[in-house]
mmCIF file of C-alpha atoms in Angstrom:
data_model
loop_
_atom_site.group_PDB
_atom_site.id
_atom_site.type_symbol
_atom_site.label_atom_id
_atom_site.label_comp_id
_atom_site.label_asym_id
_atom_site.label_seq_id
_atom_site.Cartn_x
_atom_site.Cartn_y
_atom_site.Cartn_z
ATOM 1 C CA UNK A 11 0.000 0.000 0.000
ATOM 2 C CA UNK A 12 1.295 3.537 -1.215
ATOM 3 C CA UNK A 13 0.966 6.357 1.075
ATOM 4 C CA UNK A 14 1.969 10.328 1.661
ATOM 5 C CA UNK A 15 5.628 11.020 3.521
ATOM 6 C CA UNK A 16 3.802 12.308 6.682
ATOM 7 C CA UNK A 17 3.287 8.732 7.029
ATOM 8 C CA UNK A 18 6.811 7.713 7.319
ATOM 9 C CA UNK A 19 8.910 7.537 10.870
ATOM 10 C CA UNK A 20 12.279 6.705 12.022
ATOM 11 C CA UNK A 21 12.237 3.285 13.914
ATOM 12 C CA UNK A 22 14.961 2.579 16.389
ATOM 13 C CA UNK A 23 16.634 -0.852 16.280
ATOM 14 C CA UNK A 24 19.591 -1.909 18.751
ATOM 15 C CA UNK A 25 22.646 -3.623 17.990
ATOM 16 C CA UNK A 26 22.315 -5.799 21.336
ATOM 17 C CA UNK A 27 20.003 -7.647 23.015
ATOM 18 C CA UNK A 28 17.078 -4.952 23.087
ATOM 19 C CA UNK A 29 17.036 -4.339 19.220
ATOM 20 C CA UNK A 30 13.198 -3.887 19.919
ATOM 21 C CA UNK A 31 11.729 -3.012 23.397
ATOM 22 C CA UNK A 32 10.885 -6.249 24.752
ATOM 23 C CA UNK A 33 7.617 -4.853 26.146
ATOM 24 C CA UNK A 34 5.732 -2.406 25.414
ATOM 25 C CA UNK A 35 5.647 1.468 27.079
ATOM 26 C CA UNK A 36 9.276 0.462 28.531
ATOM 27 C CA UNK A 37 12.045 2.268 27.229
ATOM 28 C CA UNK A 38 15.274 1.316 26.901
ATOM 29 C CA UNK A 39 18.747 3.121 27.804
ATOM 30 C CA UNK A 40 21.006 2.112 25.477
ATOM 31 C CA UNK A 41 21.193 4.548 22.280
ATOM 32 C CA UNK A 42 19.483 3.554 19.258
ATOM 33 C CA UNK A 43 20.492 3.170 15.680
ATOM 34 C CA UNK A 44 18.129 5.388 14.049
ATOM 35 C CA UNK A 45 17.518 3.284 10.649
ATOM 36 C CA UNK A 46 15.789 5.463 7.449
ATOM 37 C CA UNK A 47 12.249 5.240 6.865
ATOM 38 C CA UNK A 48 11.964 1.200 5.749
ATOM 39 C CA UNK A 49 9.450 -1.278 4.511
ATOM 40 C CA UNK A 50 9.024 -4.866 5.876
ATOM 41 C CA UNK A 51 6.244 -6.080 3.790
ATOM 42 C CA UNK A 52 5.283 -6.322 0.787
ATOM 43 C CA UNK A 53 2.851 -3.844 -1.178
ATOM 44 C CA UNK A 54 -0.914 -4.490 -0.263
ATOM 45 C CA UNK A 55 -1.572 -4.319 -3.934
ATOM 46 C CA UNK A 56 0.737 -6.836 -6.044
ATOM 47 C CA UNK A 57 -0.334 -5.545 -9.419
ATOM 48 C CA UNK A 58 2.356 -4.508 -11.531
ATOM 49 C CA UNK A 59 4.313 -1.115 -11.091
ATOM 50 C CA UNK A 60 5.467 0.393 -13.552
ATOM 51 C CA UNK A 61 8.377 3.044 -14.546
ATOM 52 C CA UNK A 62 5.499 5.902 -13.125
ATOM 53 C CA UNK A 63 3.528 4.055 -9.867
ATOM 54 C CA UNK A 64 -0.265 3.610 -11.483
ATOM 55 C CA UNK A 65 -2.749 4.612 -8.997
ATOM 56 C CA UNK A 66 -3.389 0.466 -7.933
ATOM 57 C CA UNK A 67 -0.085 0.757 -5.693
ATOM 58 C CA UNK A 68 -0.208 4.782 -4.950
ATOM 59 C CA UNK A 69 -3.191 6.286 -2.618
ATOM 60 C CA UNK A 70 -2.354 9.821 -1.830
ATOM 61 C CA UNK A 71 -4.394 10.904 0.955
ATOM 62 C CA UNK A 72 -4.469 14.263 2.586
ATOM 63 C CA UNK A 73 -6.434 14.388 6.042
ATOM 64 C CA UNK A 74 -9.294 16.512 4.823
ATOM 65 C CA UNK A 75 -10.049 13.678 1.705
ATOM 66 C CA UNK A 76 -10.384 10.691 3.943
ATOM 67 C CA UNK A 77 -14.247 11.615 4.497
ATOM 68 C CA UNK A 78 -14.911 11.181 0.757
ATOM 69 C CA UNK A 79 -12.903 8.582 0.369
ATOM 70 C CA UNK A 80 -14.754 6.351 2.736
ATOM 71 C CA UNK A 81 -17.705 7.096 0.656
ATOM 72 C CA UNK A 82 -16.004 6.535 -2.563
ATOM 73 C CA UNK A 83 -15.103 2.931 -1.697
ATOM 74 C CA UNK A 84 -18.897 1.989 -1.675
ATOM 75 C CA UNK A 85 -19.379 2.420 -4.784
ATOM 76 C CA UNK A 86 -16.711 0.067 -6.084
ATOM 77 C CA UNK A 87 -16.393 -3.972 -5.695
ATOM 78 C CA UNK A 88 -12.934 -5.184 -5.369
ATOM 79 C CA UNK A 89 -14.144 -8.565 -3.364
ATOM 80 C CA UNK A 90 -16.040 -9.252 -6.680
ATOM 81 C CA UNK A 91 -13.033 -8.778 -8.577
ATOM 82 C CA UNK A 92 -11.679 -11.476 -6.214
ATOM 83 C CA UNK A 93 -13.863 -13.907 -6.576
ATOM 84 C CA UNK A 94 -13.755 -14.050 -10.552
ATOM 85 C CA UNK A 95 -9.888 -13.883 -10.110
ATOM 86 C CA UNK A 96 -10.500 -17.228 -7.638
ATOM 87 C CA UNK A 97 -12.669 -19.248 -10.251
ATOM 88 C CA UNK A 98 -10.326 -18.875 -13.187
ATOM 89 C CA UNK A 99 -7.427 -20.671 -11.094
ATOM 90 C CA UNK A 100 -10.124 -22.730 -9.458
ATOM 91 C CA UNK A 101 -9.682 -22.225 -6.124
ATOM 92 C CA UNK A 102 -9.760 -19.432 -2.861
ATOM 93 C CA UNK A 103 -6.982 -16.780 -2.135
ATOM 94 C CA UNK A 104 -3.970 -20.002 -1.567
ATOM 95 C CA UNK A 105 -4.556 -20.595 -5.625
ATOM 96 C CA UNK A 106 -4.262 -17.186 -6.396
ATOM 97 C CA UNK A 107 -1.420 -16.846 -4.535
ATOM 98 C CA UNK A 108 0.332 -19.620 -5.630
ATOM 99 C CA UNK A 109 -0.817 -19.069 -9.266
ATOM 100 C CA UNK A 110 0.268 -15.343 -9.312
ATOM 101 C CA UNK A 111 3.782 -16.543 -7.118
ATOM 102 C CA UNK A 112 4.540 -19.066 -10.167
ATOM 103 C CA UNK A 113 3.759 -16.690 -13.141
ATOM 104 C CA UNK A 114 4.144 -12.510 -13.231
ATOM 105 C CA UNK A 115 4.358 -12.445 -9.593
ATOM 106 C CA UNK A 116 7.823 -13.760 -9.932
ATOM 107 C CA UNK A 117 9.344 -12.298 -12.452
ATOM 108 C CA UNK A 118 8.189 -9.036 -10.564
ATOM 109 C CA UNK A 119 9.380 -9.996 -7.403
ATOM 110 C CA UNK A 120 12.535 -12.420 -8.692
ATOM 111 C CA UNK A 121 13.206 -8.279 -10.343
ATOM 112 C CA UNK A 122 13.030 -6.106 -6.860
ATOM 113 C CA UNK A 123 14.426 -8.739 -4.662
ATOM 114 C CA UNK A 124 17.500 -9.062 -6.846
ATOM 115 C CA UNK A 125 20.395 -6.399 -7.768
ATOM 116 C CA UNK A 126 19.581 -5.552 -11.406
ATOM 117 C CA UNK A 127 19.126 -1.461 -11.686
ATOM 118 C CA UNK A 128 15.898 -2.368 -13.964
ATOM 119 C CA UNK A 129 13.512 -1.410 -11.420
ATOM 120 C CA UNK A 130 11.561 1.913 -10.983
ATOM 121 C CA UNK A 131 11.738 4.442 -6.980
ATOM 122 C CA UNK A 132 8.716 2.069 -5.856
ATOM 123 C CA UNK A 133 10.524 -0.886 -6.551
ATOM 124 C CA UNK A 134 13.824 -0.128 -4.962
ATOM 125 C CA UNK A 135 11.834 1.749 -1.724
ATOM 126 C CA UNK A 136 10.719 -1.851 -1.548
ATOM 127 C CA UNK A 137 13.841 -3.543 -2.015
ATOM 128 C CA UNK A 138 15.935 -1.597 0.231
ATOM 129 C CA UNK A 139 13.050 -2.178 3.119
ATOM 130 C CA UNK A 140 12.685 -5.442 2.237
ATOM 131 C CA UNK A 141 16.680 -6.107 2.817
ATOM 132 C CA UNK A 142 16.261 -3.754 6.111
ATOM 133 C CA UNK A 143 13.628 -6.385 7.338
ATOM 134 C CA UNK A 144 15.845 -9.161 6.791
ATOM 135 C CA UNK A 145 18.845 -6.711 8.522
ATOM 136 C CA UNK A 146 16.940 -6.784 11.322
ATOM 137 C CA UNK A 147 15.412 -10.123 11.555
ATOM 138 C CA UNK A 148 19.054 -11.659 11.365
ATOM 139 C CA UNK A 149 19.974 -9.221 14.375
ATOM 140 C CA UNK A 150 17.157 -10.508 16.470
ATOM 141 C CA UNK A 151 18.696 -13.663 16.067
ATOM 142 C CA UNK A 152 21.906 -13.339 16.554
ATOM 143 C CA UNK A 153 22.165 -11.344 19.153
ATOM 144 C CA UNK A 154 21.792 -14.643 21.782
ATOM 145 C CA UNK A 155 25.035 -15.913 20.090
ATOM 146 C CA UNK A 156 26.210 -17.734 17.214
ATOM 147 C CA UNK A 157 23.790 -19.342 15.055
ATOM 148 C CA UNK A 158 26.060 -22.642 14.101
ATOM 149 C CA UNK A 159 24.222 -25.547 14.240
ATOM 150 C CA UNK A 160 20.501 -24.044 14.980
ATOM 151 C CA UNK A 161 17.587 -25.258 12.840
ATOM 152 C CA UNK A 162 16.003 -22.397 11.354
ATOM 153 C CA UNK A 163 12.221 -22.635 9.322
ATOM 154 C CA UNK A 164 11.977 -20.202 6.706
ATOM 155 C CA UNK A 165 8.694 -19.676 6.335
ATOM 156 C CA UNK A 166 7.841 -18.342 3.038
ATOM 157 C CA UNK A 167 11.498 -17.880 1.891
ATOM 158 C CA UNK A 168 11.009 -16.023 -1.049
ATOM 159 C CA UNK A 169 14.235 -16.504 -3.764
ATOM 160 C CA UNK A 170 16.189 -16.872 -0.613
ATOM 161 C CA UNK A 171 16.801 -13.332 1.082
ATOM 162 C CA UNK A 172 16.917 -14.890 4.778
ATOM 163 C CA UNK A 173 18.057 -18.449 4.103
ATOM 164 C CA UNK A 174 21.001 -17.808 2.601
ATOM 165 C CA UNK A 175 22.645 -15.125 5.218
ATOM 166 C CA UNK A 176 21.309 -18.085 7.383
ATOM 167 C CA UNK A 177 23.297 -20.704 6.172
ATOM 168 C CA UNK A 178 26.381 -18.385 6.209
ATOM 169 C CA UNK A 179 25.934 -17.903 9.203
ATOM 170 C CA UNK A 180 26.080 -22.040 9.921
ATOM 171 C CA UNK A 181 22.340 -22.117 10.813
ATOM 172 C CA UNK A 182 20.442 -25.410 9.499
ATOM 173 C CA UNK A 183 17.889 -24.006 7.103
ATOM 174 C CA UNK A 184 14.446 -25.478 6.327
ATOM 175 C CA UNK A 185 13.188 -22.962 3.570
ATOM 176 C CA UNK A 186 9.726 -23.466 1.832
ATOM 177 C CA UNK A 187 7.744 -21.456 -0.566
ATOM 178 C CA UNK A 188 4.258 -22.265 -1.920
ATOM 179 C CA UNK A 189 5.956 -21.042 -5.447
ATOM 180 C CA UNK A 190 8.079 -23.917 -7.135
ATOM 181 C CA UNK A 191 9.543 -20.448 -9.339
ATOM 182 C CA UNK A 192 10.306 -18.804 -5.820
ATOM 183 C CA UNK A 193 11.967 -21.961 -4.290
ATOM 184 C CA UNK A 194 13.576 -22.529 -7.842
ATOM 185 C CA UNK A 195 15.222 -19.138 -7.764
ATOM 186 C CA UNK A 196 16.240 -19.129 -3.770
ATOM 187 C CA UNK A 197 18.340 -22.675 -4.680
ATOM 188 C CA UNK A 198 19.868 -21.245 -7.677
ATOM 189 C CA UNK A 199 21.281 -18.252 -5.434
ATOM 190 C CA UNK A 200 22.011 -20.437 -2.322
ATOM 191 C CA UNK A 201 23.891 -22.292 -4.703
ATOM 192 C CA UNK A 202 25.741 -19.877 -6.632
ATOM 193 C CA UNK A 203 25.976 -17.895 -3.499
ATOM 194 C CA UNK A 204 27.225 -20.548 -0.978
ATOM 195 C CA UNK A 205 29.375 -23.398 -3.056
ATOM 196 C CA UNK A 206 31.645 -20.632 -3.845
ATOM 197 C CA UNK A 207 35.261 -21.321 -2.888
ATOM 198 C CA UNK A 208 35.512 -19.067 0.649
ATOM 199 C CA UNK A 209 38.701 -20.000 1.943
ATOM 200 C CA UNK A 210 37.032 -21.283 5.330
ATOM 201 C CA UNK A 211 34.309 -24.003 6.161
ATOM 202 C CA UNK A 212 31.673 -24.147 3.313
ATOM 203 C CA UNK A 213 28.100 -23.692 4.683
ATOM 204 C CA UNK A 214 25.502 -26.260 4.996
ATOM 205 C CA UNK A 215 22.981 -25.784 1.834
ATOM 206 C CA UNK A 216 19.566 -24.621 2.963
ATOM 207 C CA UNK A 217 16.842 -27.869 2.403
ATOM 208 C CA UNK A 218 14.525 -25.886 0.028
ATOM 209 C CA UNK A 219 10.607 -27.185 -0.713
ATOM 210 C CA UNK A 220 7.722 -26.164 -2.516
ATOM 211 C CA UNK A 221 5.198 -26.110 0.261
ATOM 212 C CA UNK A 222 2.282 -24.448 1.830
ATOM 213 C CA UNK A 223 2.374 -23.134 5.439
ATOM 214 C CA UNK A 224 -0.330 -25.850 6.384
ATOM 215 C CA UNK A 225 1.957 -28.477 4.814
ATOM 216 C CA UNK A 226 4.955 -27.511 7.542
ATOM 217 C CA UNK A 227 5.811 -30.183 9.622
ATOM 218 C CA UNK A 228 9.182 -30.898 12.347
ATOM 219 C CA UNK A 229 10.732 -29.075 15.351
ATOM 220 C CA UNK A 230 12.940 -26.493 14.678
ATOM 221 C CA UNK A 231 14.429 -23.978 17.580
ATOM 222 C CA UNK A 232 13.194 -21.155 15.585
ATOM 223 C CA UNK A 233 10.666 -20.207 12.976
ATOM 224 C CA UNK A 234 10.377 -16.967 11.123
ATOM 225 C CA UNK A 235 7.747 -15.978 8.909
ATOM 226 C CA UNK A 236 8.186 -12.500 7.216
ATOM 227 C CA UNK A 237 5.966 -11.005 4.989
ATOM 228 C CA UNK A 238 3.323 -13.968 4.547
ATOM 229 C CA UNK A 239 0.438 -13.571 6.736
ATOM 230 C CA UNK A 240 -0.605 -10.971 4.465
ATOM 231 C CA UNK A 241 -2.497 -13.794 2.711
ATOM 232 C CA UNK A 242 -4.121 -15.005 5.338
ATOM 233 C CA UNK A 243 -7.767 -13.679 6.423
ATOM 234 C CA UNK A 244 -7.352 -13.220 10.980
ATOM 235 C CA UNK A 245 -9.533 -16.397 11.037
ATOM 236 C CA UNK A 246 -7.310 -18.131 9.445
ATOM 237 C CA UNK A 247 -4.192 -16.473 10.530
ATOM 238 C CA UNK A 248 -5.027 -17.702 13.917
ATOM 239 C CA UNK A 249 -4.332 -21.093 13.017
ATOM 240 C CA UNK A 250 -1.516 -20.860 11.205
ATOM 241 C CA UNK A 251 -0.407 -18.515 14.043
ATOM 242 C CA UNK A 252 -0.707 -21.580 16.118
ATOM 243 C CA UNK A 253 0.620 -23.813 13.738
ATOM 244 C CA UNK A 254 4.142 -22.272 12.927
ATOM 245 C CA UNK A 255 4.270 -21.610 16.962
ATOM 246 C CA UNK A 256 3.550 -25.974 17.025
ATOM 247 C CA UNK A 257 6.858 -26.213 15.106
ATOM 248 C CA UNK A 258 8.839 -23.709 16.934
ATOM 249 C CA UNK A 259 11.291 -24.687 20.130
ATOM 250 C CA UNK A 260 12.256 -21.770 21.078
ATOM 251 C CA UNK A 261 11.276 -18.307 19.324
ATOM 252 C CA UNK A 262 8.844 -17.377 16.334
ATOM 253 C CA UNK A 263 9.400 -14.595 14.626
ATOM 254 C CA UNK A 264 6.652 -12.962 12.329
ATOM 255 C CA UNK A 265 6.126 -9.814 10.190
ATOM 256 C CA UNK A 266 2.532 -8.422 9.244
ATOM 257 C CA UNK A 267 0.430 -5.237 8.031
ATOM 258 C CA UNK A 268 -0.968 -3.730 11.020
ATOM 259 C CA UNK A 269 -4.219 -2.970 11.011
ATOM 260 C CA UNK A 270 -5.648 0.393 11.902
ATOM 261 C CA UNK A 271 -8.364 2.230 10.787
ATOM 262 C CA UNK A 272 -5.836 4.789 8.750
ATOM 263 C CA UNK A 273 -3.888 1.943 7.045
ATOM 264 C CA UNK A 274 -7.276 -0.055 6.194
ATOM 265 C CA UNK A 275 -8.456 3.045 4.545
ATOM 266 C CA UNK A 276 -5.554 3.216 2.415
ATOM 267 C CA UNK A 277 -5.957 -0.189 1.321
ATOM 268 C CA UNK A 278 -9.303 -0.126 0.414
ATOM 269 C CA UNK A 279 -8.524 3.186 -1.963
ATOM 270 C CA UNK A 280 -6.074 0.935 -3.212
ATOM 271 C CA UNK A 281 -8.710 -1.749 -4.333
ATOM 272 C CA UNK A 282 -10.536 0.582 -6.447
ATOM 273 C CA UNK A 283 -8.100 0.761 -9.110
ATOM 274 C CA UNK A 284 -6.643 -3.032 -10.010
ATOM 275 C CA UNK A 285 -4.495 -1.807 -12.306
ATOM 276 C CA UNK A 286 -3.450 -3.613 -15.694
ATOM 277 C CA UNK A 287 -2.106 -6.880 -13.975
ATOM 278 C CA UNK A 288 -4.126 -8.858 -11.275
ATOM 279 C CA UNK A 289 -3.270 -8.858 -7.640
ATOM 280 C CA UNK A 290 -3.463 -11.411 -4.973
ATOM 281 C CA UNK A 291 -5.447 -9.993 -1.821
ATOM 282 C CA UNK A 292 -4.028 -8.632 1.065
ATOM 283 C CA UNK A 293 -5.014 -8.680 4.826
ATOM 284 C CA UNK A 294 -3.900 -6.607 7.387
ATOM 285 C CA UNK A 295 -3.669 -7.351 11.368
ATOM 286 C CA UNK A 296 -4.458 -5.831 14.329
ATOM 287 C CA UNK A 297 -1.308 -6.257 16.530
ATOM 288 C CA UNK A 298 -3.633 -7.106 19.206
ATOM 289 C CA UNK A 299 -5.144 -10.087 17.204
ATOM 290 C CA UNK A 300 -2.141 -11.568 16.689
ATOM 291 C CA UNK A 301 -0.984 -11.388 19.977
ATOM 292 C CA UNK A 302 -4.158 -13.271 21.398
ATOM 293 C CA UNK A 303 -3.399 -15.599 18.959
ATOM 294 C CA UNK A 304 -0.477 -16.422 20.209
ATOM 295 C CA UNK A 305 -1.117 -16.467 24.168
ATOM 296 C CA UNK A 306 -4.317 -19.191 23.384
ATOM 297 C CA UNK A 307 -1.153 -21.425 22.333
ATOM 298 C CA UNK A 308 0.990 -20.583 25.462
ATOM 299 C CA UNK A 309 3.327 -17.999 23.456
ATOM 300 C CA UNK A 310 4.041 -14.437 24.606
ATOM 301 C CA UNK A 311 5.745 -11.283 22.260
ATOM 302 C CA UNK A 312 8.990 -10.623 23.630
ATOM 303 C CA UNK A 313 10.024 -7.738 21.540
ATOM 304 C CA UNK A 314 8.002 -5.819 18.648
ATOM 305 C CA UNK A 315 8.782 -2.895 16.451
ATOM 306 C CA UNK A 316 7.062 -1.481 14.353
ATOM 307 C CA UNK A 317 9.045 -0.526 10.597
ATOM 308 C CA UNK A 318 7.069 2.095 8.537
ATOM 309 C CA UNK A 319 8.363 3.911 5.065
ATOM 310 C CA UNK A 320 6.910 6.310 2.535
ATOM 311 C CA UNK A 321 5.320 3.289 0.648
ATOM 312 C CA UNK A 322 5.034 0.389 3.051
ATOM 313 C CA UNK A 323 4.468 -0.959 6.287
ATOM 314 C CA UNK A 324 4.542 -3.626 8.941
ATOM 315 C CA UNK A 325 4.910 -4.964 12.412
ATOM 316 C CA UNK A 326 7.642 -7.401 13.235
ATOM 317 C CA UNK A 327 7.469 -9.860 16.572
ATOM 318 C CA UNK A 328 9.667 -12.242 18.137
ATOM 319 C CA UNK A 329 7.366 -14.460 21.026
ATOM 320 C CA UNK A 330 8.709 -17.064 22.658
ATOM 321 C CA UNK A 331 7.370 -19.373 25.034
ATOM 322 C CA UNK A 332 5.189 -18.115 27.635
#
């Protein structure tokens, strides 16, 4: 989801063991490293972009709009739009997803996740948050101690942007995808990436596998999950809350949209204009939700932050066992 600058704020993150306040309305003492404006998930609308942002992933809203806005979006029908998007893939939002993943999805994503210079500002803001999110993710777990020999699940691993700084850093690496293109891609790179002659110890190869998050199965002492519940409706993102939390020893980390009343706005003045390419739906999360979700399974949110830029948002959690 696109937004105005006035909705952008510097989030602190700590290089030690309170990168985010472990609870909330505590603050902490030591300094933090004031990061730029950054996104951690990705756009609400997953239509193409191109060279000039159409108006299906830009919603420029002033204060004194929002009013007529609201009674704009009754007049349009983007769950419609939805549904006949569902019955030519034959199936609910998981074939969408996995359909759009496979085909123009990809090469979109495969594009702003890489390094080539062939993407437009919206793009890179999104690639330079998206890399900030995995920053930050990989200081959350390292700041315990060394990750050598922990088993990590990579939820939803993309072409590879956590695995592989995993694996070099001599975690175990589970990484799935519900996108054979997206697991295809994240091997290629993991191999090109980590079978190259390093002069030291070569790095376990991440176990990559085209599955759903409902086909996850094992123990691992940590899961992470960035970017993915953003798929899910809340009643089903309470189960597979509880589900990644069932395969989780000791921490589970998550990223998701928040949901507020401002940031649902956006997204439904987002939904009135599709674009030229089709877009999977996108759900957003009240903090709170999630939270309960995890406390019905004995789980508890340790630290939280909260990473906003000019274009994107998102919450990101690490709970641990209550």
């Amino acid at each position: 989801m696109a937004f105005t600058a006035s909705l952008s704020s510097h989030i602190p993150f700590y290089n030690n063991s309170s990168t985010l306040s472990p609870k909330r309305g505590k603050t902490s003492k030591r300094t933090p490293l004031l990061c730029k404006p950054v996104a951690a998930i990705p756009p609400l609308s997953t239509a193409t972009t191109n060279a000039v942002p159409d108006i299906s992933t830009i919603a420029v809203v002033s204060g004194g709009s929002i009013a007529a806005l609201a009674a704009v979006l009754s007049l349009a029908d983007p769950e419609r739009r939805r549904q006949l998007q569902a019955e030519e893939v034959g199936g609910g939002d998981k074939e969408v997803v996995r359909e759009y993943f496979n085909n123009s999805g990809f090469q979109r994503w495969k594009k702003i996740y890489g390094e080539t210079d062939d993407v437009n500002r919206v793009q890179l803001d999104i690639r330079l948050g998206h890399s900030k999110t995995v920053e930050n993710t990989m200081l959350m777990l390292t700041e315990e101690g060394s990750l050598k020999g922990v088993t990590v699940c990579d939820a939803g691993c993309g072409t590879g942007s956590l695995a592989i700084p995993l694996a070099k850093q001599g975690a175990i690496v589970s990484a799935s995808d519900i996108s054979a293109a997206m697991v295809a891609e994240a091997r290629k790179k993991a191999e090109e990436e980590l079978l190259a002659d390093n002069g030291g110890e070569a790095p376990v190869m991440p176990k990559f596998e085209v599955k759903d998050l409902e086909s996850l199965d094992g123990k691992y002492d940590t899961v992470v999950c960035l970017d993915v519940l953003i798929h899910y409706p809340q009643s089903k993102a309470d189960g597979m809350i509880a589900h990644l939390a069932s395969l989780a020893e000791k921490r589970l980390i998550l990223s998701f949209a928040p949901k507020t009343f401002y940031y649902d706005l956006l997204k439904r003045v987002g939904e009135l204009f599709p674009g030229p390419s089709k877009a999977t739906r996108a759900y957003l999360h009240a903090e709170a939700d999630v939270e309960r979700a995890l406390q019905k399974v004995g789980w508890k949110i340790r630290k939280r932050g909260l990473i906003t830029t000019q274009f994107y948002f998102a919450r990101l959690v690490e709970a641990v066992p209550a």
